[in-house]
Tab-separated table of C-alpha atoms and ligand atoms in Angstrom:
chain	number	residue	atom	x	y	z
C	5	MET	CA	93.531	200.655	259.807
C	6	LEU	CA	97.083	201.327	258.634
C	7	ARG	CA	97.421	203.863	255.829
C	8	PHE	CA	99.889	206.335	254.406
C	9	LEU	CA	100.169	209.254	252.044
C	10	THR	CA	103.210	210.945	250.587
C	11	ALA	CA	103.605	214.459	249.198
C	12	GLY	CA	106.392	216.372	247.529
C	13	GLU	CA	107.928	217.131	244.157
C	14	SER	CA	111.276	215.784	242.968
C	15	HIS	CA	112.917	219.232	243.010
C	16	GLY	CA	110.700	220.857	245.626
C	17	PRO	CA	111.898	221.627	249.145
C	18	ALA	CA	111.150	218.187	250.597
C	19	LEU	CA	109.290	214.910	250.450
C	20	VAL	CA	106.906	214.024	253.239
C	21	GLY	CA	105.121	210.883	254.339
C	22	ILE	CA	102.372	210.430	256.910
C	23	LEU	CA	101.830	206.970	258.335
C	24	ASP	CA	98.632	206.599	260.313
C	25	GLY	CA	97.574	203.621	262.416
C	26	MET	CA	100.948	202.502	263.735
C	27	PRO	CA	100.359	201.330	267.341
C	28	ALA	CA	101.986	202.871	270.400
C	29	GLY	CA	105.133	201.528	272.009
C	30	LEU	CA	107.244	200.669	268.961
C	31	PRO	CA	110.874	201.682	269.562
C	32	LEU	CA	111.727	204.068	266.710
C	33	LEU	CA	114.635	206.405	265.988
C	34	ALA	CA	115.475	208.501	262.924
C	35	SER	CA	118.497	206.223	262.412
C	36	ASP	CA	116.138	203.247	261.764
C	37	ILE	CA	114.707	205.181	258.819
C	38	ASP	CA	117.998	206.713	257.638
C	39	PHE	CA	119.444	203.222	257.330
C	40	GLU	CA	116.795	202.321	254.717
C	41	LEU	CA	117.070	205.702	252.961
C	42	LYS	CA	120.767	205.069	252.490
C	43	ARG	CA	120.088	201.626	251.035
C	44	ARG	CA	117.746	203.234	248.470
C	45	GLN	CA	120.478	205.600	247.315
C	46	HIS	CA	122.930	202.804	246.679
C	47	GLY	CA	123.505	200.874	243.447
C	48	TYR	CA	125.480	200.749	240.226
C	49	GLY	CA	123.900	202.649	237.321
C	50	ARG	CA	122.482	205.618	239.239
C	51	GLY	CA	122.748	209.098	237.729
C	52	GLY	CA	123.942	212.468	239.017
C	53	ARG	CA	121.133	213.107	241.497
C	54	MET	CA	122.339	210.542	244.012
C	55	LYS	CA	125.647	212.400	244.244
C	56	ILE	CA	123.746	215.482	245.389
C	57	GLU	CA	121.358	213.910	247.885
C	58	GLN	CA	122.160	212.458	251.287
C	59	ASP	CA	118.667	211.484	252.346
C	60	ARG	CA	117.961	211.883	256.057
C	61	VAL	CA	114.620	211.890	257.814
C	62	GLU	CA	113.250	214.415	260.221
C	63	ILE	CA	110.509	212.871	262.369
C	64	LEU	CA	107.917	215.611	262.853
C	65	SER	CA	105.339	213.764	264.932
C	66	GLY	CA	104.133	210.478	266.368
C	67	VAL	CA	107.307	209.580	268.269
C	68	ARG	CA	108.321	210.600	271.780
C	69	HIS	CA	111.377	209.522	273.757
C	70	GLY	CA	112.227	206.882	271.151
C	71	ARG	CA	108.789	205.235	271.027
C	72	THR	CA	105.744	205.626	268.819
C	73	LEU	CA	102.739	207.306	270.429
C	74	GLY	CA	100.002	205.754	268.298
C	75	SER	CA	99.419	209.128	266.653
C	76	PRO	CA	100.178	209.852	262.962
C	77	ILE	CA	103.885	209.644	262.193
C	78	ALA	CA	104.938	212.517	259.921
C	79	LEU	CA	108.292	212.196	258.162
C	80	ARG	CA	110.172	214.813	256.180
C	81	ILE	CA	113.158	214.298	253.906
C	82	ALA	CA	114.730	217.457	252.502
C	83	ASN	CA	115.760	217.646	248.835
C	84	ARG	CA	119.278	219.056	248.785
C	85	ASP	CA	118.841	219.721	245.055
C	86	TRP	CA	116.092	222.234	245.952
C	87	ALA	CA	118.854	224.807	246.335
C	88	ASN	CA	119.358	224.605	242.533
C	89	TRP	CA	115.633	224.704	241.704
C	90	GLN	CA	114.278	227.471	243.922
C	91	LYS	CA	113.204	229.586	240.963
C	92	ALA	CA	111.934	226.800	238.700
C	93	MET	CA	109.928	225.277	241.567
C	94	ALA	CA	108.973	228.486	243.366
C	95	ILE	CA	105.566	228.612	245.030
C	96	GLU	CA	105.110	232.242	243.912
C	97	PRO	CA	104.688	233.185	240.227
C	98	ILE	CA	107.976	233.823	238.386
C	99	GLU	CA	108.859	235.713	235.192
C	100	ILE	CA	107.975	234.002	231.915
C	101	ALA	CA	111.632	233.950	230.790
C	102	GLU	CA	112.554	232.058	233.964
C	103	GLN	CA	109.638	229.642	233.495
C	104	GLU	CA	110.840	228.866	229.964
C	105	ARG	CA	114.257	227.745	231.202
C	106	LYS	CA	112.995	224.561	232.836
C	107	ARG	CA	109.833	224.005	230.811
C	108	VAL	CA	109.311	220.475	229.450
C	109	THR	CA	107.245	220.465	226.241
C	110	ARG	CA	108.570	217.404	224.413
C	111	PRO	CA	107.115	214.504	226.466
C	112	ARG	CA	109.229	211.416	227.024
C	113	PRO	CA	107.668	208.147	225.815
C	114	GLY	CA	107.116	205.927	228.850
C	115	HIS	CA	107.001	208.721	231.419
C	116	ALA	CA	103.827	210.321	232.796
C	117	ASP	CA	104.621	213.514	230.827
C	118	LEU	CA	102.060	213.317	228.007
C	119	ALA	CA	99.208	211.442	229.688
C	120	GLY	CA	99.526	213.673	232.756
C	121	ALA	CA	99.708	216.913	230.739
C	122	LEU	CA	96.569	215.975	228.772
C	123	LYS	CA	94.759	214.983	231.956
C	124	HIS	CA	95.641	218.149	233.882
C	125	ASP	CA	95.614	220.600	230.962
C	126	ALA	CA	99.261	221.436	231.643
C	127	ASP	CA	101.334	223.275	229.036
C	128	ASP	CA	104.506	222.318	230.911
C	129	ALA	CA	105.027	218.603	231.537
C	130	ARG	CA	107.199	219.555	234.513
C	131	ASP	CA	103.915	220.075	236.389
C	132	ILE	CA	103.455	216.322	236.031
C	133	LEU	CA	106.938	214.833	236.047
C	134	GLU	CA	107.969	216.504	239.271
C	135	ARG	CA	105.451	214.371	241.124
C	136	ALA	CA	105.613	211.303	238.867
C	137	SER	CA	109.388	211.028	239.412
C	138	ALA	CA	110.702	208.042	241.317
C	139	ARG	CA	112.193	210.531	243.750
C	140	GLU	CA	108.831	210.103	245.541
C	141	THR	CA	109.915	206.609	246.543
C	142	THR	CA	112.157	208.221	249.165
C	143	ALA	CA	109.040	208.937	251.231
C	144	ARG	CA	107.719	205.426	250.649
C	145	VAL	CA	110.980	203.930	251.881
C	146	ALA	CA	110.795	206.106	255.019
C	147	VAL	CA	107.249	204.881	255.730
C	148	GLY	CA	108.263	201.316	254.891
C	149	ALA	CA	111.179	201.526	257.333
C	150	VAL	CA	108.678	202.062	260.164
C	151	CYS	CA	106.618	199.109	258.924
C	152	LYS	CA	109.745	196.929	258.767
C	153	LYS	CA	110.630	197.911	262.324
C	154	PHE	CA	107.107	196.967	263.417
C	155	LEU	CA	107.292	193.566	261.685
C	156	ARG	CA	110.704	192.825	263.220
C	157	GLU	CA	109.080	193.029	266.673
C	158	PHE	CA	107.327	189.807	265.659
C	159	ASP	CA	110.343	188.254	263.942
C	160	VAL	CA	108.999	188.975	260.458
C	161	HIS	CA	111.764	190.139	258.101
C	162	VAL	CA	111.597	191.560	254.581
C	163	ALA	CA	114.522	191.516	252.126
C	164	SER	CA	115.075	191.673	248.362
C	165	HIS	CA	117.621	190.805	245.707
C	166	THR	CA	118.121	191.542	242.023
C	167	VAL	CA	117.162	188.637	239.769
C	168	ALA	CA	117.706	189.938	236.230
C	169	LEU	CA	118.924	192.969	234.336
C	170	GLY	CA	118.616	193.196	230.571
C	171	SER	CA	119.707	189.832	229.182
C	172	ALA	CA	121.715	188.904	232.321
C	173	GLY	CA	119.995	187.032	235.130
C	174	LEU	CA	119.789	184.121	237.536
C	175	PRO	CA	118.682	180.809	235.948
C	176	ALA	CA	114.880	180.474	235.635
C	177	GLY	CA	113.266	178.847	238.661
C	178	ALA	CA	116.390	179.155	240.866
C	179	GLU	CA	115.277	179.901	244.426
C	180	VAL	CA	117.878	182.019	246.204
C	181	ALA	CA	118.059	181.053	249.895
C	182	TRP	CA	117.419	183.715	252.543
C	183	ASP	CA	121.042	183.801	253.790
C	184	ARG	CA	122.352	184.371	250.267
C	185	ILE	CA	119.915	187.240	249.822
C	186	LEU	CA	121.183	188.884	253.015
C	187	ALA	CA	124.802	188.289	251.960
C	188	ALA	CA	124.191	190.222	248.706
C	189	GLU	CA	123.460	193.403	250.664
C	190	GLY	CA	125.903	196.181	249.852
C	191	SER	CA	127.100	194.623	246.590
C	192	PRO	CA	126.862	196.907	243.517
C	193	LEU	CA	123.509	195.528	242.324
C	194	ARG	CA	122.337	193.505	245.338
C	195	CYS	CA	122.498	190.293	243.285
C	196	ALA	CA	123.226	187.029	245.135
C	197	ASP	CA	125.436	185.547	242.429
C	198	LYS	CA	128.761	187.283	241.739
C	199	ALA	CA	129.195	186.122	238.128
C	200	THR	CA	125.630	187.115	237.239
C	201	GLU	CA	126.134	190.460	238.935
C	202	GLN	CA	129.230	191.067	236.818
C	203	SER	CA	127.197	190.383	233.653
C	204	MET	CA	124.553	192.820	234.933
C	205	ILE	CA	127.193	195.504	235.459
C	206	GLU	CA	128.362	194.943	231.887
C	207	GLU	CA	124.756	195.304	230.678
C	208	ILE	CA	124.562	198.680	232.422
C	209	ASP	CA	127.894	199.784	230.946
C	210	ARG	CA	126.699	198.779	227.480
C	211	ALA	CA	123.406	200.647	227.941
C	212	MET	CA	125.300	203.721	229.175
C	213	GLN	CA	127.590	203.669	226.143
C	214	ALA	CA	124.584	203.292	223.858
C	215	ARG	CA	122.957	206.253	225.694
C	216	ASP	CA	120.090	203.930	226.548
C	217	SER	CA	118.412	202.501	229.674
C	218	VAL	CA	117.776	198.878	230.616
C	219	GLY	CA	115.030	197.006	232.515
C	220	GLY	CA	115.281	194.246	235.083
C	221	SER	CA	113.571	192.378	237.863
C	222	PHE	CA	113.973	191.789	241.579
C	223	GLN	CA	112.389	189.546	244.168
C	224	VAL	CA	110.985	190.587	247.527
C	225	VAL	CA	111.060	187.879	250.200
C	226	ALA	CA	109.316	187.993	253.581
C	227	ARG	CA	110.394	185.471	256.176
C	228	GLY	CA	108.611	184.593	259.421
C	229	VAL	CA	105.143	185.596	258.200
C	230	PRO	CA	102.668	183.460	260.169
C	231	ALA	CA	100.003	181.466	258.319
C	232	GLY	CA	96.752	183.410	258.247
C	233	LEU	CA	97.444	186.941	256.966
C	234	GLY	CA	95.041	188.168	254.273
C	235	SER	CA	91.766	186.472	253.483
C	236	HIS	CA	89.997	184.306	250.908
C	237	ARG	CA	86.741	186.145	251.732
C	238	HIS	CA	86.948	189.041	249.297
C	239	TRP	CA	88.941	190.271	246.311
C	240	ASP	CA	90.299	193.245	248.194
C	241	LEU	CA	91.427	191.213	251.202
C	242	ARG	CA	93.498	188.656	249.318
C	243	LEU	CA	97.144	189.099	250.251
C	244	ASN	CA	98.477	188.341	246.742
C	245	ALA	CA	96.207	191.007	245.242
C	246	ARG	CA	97.222	193.560	247.856
C	247	LEU	CA	100.918	192.898	247.320
C	248	ALA	CA	100.399	193.088	243.543
C	249	ALA	CA	98.654	196.467	243.771
C	250	ALA	CA	101.216	197.913	246.172
C	251	LEU	CA	104.207	196.724	244.167
C	252	CYS	CA	102.705	197.691	240.782
C	253	SER	CA	102.162	201.201	242.140
C	254	ILE	CA	105.931	201.759	242.216
C	255	GLN	CA	107.225	203.924	239.362
C	256	SER	CA	108.459	201.826	236.381
C	257	ILE	CA	106.939	198.541	237.609
C	258	LYS	CA	105.078	196.756	234.838
C	259	ALA	CA	104.351	193.307	236.291
C	260	ILE	CA	104.612	191.171	239.365
C	261	ALA	CA	104.580	187.420	239.883
C	262	VAL	CA	103.715	185.670	243.151
C	263	GLY	CA	105.960	182.642	243.612
C	264	ASP	CA	106.695	181.014	240.251
C	265	GLY	CA	104.052	183.279	238.703
C	266	PHE	CA	104.430	183.443	234.940
C	267	GLU	CA	106.053	180.003	234.785
C	268	ALA	CA	103.024	178.445	236.524
C	269	ALA	CA	100.976	178.936	233.366
C	270	GLY	CA	103.097	176.366	231.540
C	271	LYS	CA	103.176	173.723	234.265
C	272	MET	CA	101.105	170.694	235.253
C	273	GLY	CA	99.282	170.862	238.584
C	274	SER	CA	101.286	167.926	239.912
C	275	GLU	CA	104.555	169.781	239.190
C	276	PHE	CA	103.441	173.123	240.509
C	277	HIS	CA	101.589	172.626	243.797
C	278	ASP	CA	103.583	172.442	247.006
C	279	GLU	CA	102.760	169.169	248.760
C	280	ILE	CA	101.865	169.337	252.456
C	281	HIS	CA	103.887	167.733	255.284
C	282	TYR	CA	103.716	167.895	259.073
C	283	ASP	CA	106.582	167.998	261.570
C	284	LYS	CA	105.319	166.347	264.745
C	285	GLU	CA	108.223	167.658	266.803
C	286	THR	CA	107.742	171.361	266.044
C	287	ARG	CA	104.000	170.772	265.486
C	288	ARG	CA	104.024	172.635	262.255
C	289	PHE	CA	102.762	172.106	258.701
C	290	TYR	CA	105.461	172.653	256.085
C	291	ARG	CA	106.279	172.288	252.372
C	292	THR	CA	109.400	171.083	250.615
C	293	SER	CA	108.833	173.456	247.676
C	294	ASN	CA	107.391	176.958	247.461
C	295	HIS	CA	106.064	177.505	243.938
C	296	ALA	CA	103.042	179.304	245.404
C	297	GLY	CA	105.294	181.966	246.933
C	298	GLY	CA	103.851	181.514	250.423
C	299	ILE	CA	100.276	182.493	249.570
C	300	GLU	CA	97.348	180.153	248.911
C	301	GLY	CA	93.744	181.326	248.543
C	302	GLY	CA	94.863	184.882	249.241
C	303	ILE	CA	96.153	183.834	252.690
C	304	SER	CA	99.762	183.473	253.859
C	305	ASN	CA	100.505	179.782	254.420
C	306	GLY	CA	103.531	180.110	256.722
C	307	GLU	CA	106.188	179.626	254.031
C	308	GLU	CA	108.364	182.505	252.841
C	309	ILE	CA	106.416	185.010	250.784
C	310	ARG	CA	108.210	185.470	247.474
C	311	VAL	CA	107.129	188.032	244.919
C	312	ARG	CA	109.043	188.869	241.750
C	313	VAL	CA	108.754	192.380	240.415
C	314	TYR	CA	109.440	193.441	236.795
C	315	VAL	CA	110.878	196.887	236.102
C	316	LYS	CA	110.715	198.506	232.668
C	317	PRO	CA	113.729	200.447	231.346
C	318	LEU	CA	113.645	204.027	232.681
C	319	SER	CA	111.963	206.386	230.269
C	320	THR	CA	114.452	209.234	230.084
C	321	LEU	CA	116.985	208.281	227.431
C	322	PRO	CA	120.086	210.303	226.589
C	323	LYS	CA	119.474	208.870	223.092
C	324	ALA	CA	116.048	210.503	222.901
C	325	LEU	CA	113.069	208.814	221.272
C	326	HIS	CA	110.601	210.360	218.884
C	327	SER	CA	108.114	212.809	220.378
C	328	VAL	CA	105.912	215.778	219.540
C	329	ASP	CA	106.056	219.289	220.997
C	330	LEU	CA	103.002	219.942	223.187
C	331	LYS	CA	102.470	223.438	221.826
C	332	SER	CA	103.606	223.506	218.174
C	333	LYS	CA	102.682	219.848	217.505
C	334	GLU	CA	105.920	219.666	215.508
C	335	GLU	CA	107.817	216.375	215.639
C	336	PHE	CA	110.933	216.490	217.817
C	337	GLN	CA	113.077	214.232	219.895
C	338	ALA	CA	111.859	213.780	223.479
C	339	GLN	CA	113.321	216.057	226.111
C	340	VAL	CA	116.383	214.754	227.920
C	341	GLU	CA	116.256	215.124	231.671
C	342	ARG	CA	118.907	213.810	234.036
C	343	THR	CA	118.261	210.147	234.832
C	344	ASP	CA	119.705	206.798	235.887
C	345	VAL	CA	120.753	204.043	233.450
C	346	SER	CA	119.226	201.572	235.890
C	347	ALA	CA	117.854	201.967	239.409
C	348	ILE	CA	117.288	198.244	239.924
C	349	ALA	CA	119.164	198.033	243.269
C	350	ALA	CA	117.070	200.904	244.620
C	351	ALA	CA	113.853	199.466	243.187
C	352	GLY	CA	114.300	196.379	245.373
C	353	VAL	CA	114.512	198.543	248.493
C	354	VAL	CA	111.309	200.361	247.463
C	355	GLY	CA	109.676	196.969	246.842
C	356	GLU	CA	110.598	195.901	250.373
C	357	ALA	CA	109.001	199.084	251.734
C	358	MET	CA	105.714	198.550	249.896
C	359	ALA	CA	105.598	194.849	250.806
C	360	ALA	CA	106.355	195.710	254.446
C	361	PHE	CA	103.465	198.174	254.464
C	362	VAL	CA	101.017	195.563	253.111
C	363	LEU	CA	102.244	192.915	255.549
C	364	ALA	CA	102.089	195.316	258.520
C	365	GLU	CA	98.556	196.274	257.507
C	366	ALA	CA	97.474	192.621	257.216
C	367	PHE	CA	99.259	191.817	260.492
C	368	LEU	CA	97.385	194.592	262.297
C	369	GLU	CA	94.093	193.368	260.834
C	370	LYS	CA	94.690	189.910	262.239
C	371	PHE	CA	96.211	190.769	265.602
C	372	GLY	CA	94.659	194.217	266.210
C	373	GLY	CA	95.391	196.462	269.132
C	374	ASP	CA	96.602	199.956	269.911
C	375	SER	CA	99.904	199.112	271.551
C	376	ILE	CA	102.754	196.737	270.805
C	377	LYS	CA	101.994	195.050	274.134
C	378	GLU	CA	98.386	194.318	273.192
C	379	ILE	CA	99.325	193.081	269.699
C	380	THR	CA	102.098	190.872	271.127
C	381	ARG	CA	99.570	189.219	273.452
C	382	ASN	CA	97.206	188.548	270.550
C	383	PHE	CA	100.028	187.312	268.326
C	384	LEU	CA	101.504	184.916	270.904
C	385	GLY	CA	98.032	183.568	271.710
C	386	TYR	CA	97.515	182.762	268.029
C	387	ILE	CA	100.938	181.110	267.662
C	388	GLU	CA	100.057	178.909	270.632
C	389	GLN	CA	96.715	178.098	268.993
C	390	LEU	CA	98.529	177.012	265.804
C	391	ARG	CA	100.787	174.690	267.828
C	392	ASN	CA	97.765	173.086	269.443
C	393	TYR	CA	95.799	172.849	266.227
V	12	EPS	C1	115.386	209.775	241.728
V	12	EPS	C2	115.602	211.093	241.507
V	12	EPS	C3	115.467	211.662	240.175
V	12	EPS	C4	115.870	210.639	239.112
V	12	EPS	C5	115.148	209.316	239.244
V	12	EPS	C6	115.007	208.842	240.647
V	12	EPS	O1	116.305	212.766	240.184
V	12	EPS	P1	116.536	213.791	238.987
V	12	EPS	O2	115.259	213.825	238.202
V	12	EPS	O3	116.840	215.086	239.678
V	12	EPS	O4	117.702	213.227	238.259
V	12	EPS	O5	117.251	210.377	239.213
V	12	EPS	O6	113.863	209.428	238.705
V	12	EPS	C7	113.655	208.932	237.463
V	12	EPS	C8	114.455	208.134	236.859
V	12	EPS	C9	112.437	209.352	236.818
V	12	EPS	O7	112.248	208.979	235.642
V	12	EPS	O8	111.671	210.057	237.414
V	12	EPS	C10	115.528	209.188	243.057
V	12	EPS	O9	115.724	209.903	244.064
V	12	EPS	O10	115.432	207.960	243.138
C-alpha cells in the first residue's frame, strides 16, 4: 500500500512529507525533487512569498547511495520565511502583546478561517490558516516527485498545462497534444497557446489593478499508462474517483472533469463515446478520440488520461470582502494577508503530483512487489500478455 502524510505550517520552521510503500531500488536524488519544487514556485501572478523561498528538499530517510530502500521516505523542506515568524509561530507561549500582532480575527470568505475556527474553538484564525495555506502543497509536490520518478521507470509520464484563466482560455473541446504541453513548460503561465497566454497575463494584470484575484483551470495528462489500472469492482477502487478525490483535495480546487467531463452532459452517446479500433501490427486496441479521458468503468483503457481541474479565485483579496470579527461580532472587512493574484501555473504542478501519487498507487496494486526489479518483471509479463491477448 502506497500512502503519504504531510505536516507543517506555512510560517513554521519546515514542511515535511512521509511517503510509505515506495519499493526498493528506485534511483532517487534530492535534485529529482528540487526540480519539481522549483517548477511549483514558478508562474506569473505569484505574490511576495515566492521571492523569499527557494524550496529545497532534505531527504531524511528511505534513500541510501542514490536508491530507495523500501523504507518510509521522509522529506523536509525548510521555510525561509520562518526567520520572520519565529515569535508569531513559536512553540513556547509568548506574551499577549506579541500574540496580538499576528492574530487573525476577521475571517476571509472562501478560506478555511471561519469554518476551521468554529470547528477547533480557535479565537485566532491563524491557528487554522497556517495549516490550510497552499504552502502545504510544497510537501505534496516533493512526495509527487518521487511518484513521478517511479512512474518514469515504466515509461509513464505526467504533465499539465493551463487551460483557462478568468475569461481567457483555450477553445472548448480543444485537445492539446502531448508535445505542445511539454513545449509550454517554463512559459509564464504554462499555457500551450501564446496568444491565449497573453490574454491570461492581461487578466492577471487587470485583477491585480482591481486588487482582486482570479480563478482558472488546468489539465493534467498522463501518458503511457497501461490499460488495467483501477477497478470497476468497487467505488473506492475506480481510478476516476480516486483521481477526483486526490485532485479535489488540493487547496482552492472546486471541481474536476475526467476527459470531456462537464461537456459530456450535453452530448449524444454517438458523439461522445470513443469508438474502438485494433492495430494488427502493434497488436494494440486504440481510439481515434479520447472524450472519456482514458478511463472507462473506473479502469485505465490505455489512452492518455486527461483530467481537467477547476481552481477558484484565491480567497485573500487586497480589496477585502465583508466579514465579521470573531470576538466582537462587529462587521468589518476581512483581514488582508499576503497572497497571490493567481497561482494557476503552480496549481498544475501540484495537480501532477497528486495524479502521480494516485497512478503510482494503482500501478503498485496491479504489479505489486517490494523492489523495482520485481515490479518490472510483473509489468513486462503483463505487457506481453496484452500483446498476446
Ligand atoms: C504559498 C505560500 C503562501 C501564499 C499562498 C501559497 O505564503 P504567504 O501566506 O506567506 O504569502 O502565498 O497561499 C495562499 C494563497 C493561501 O491562501 O493560503 C505557496 O508556497 O504556494
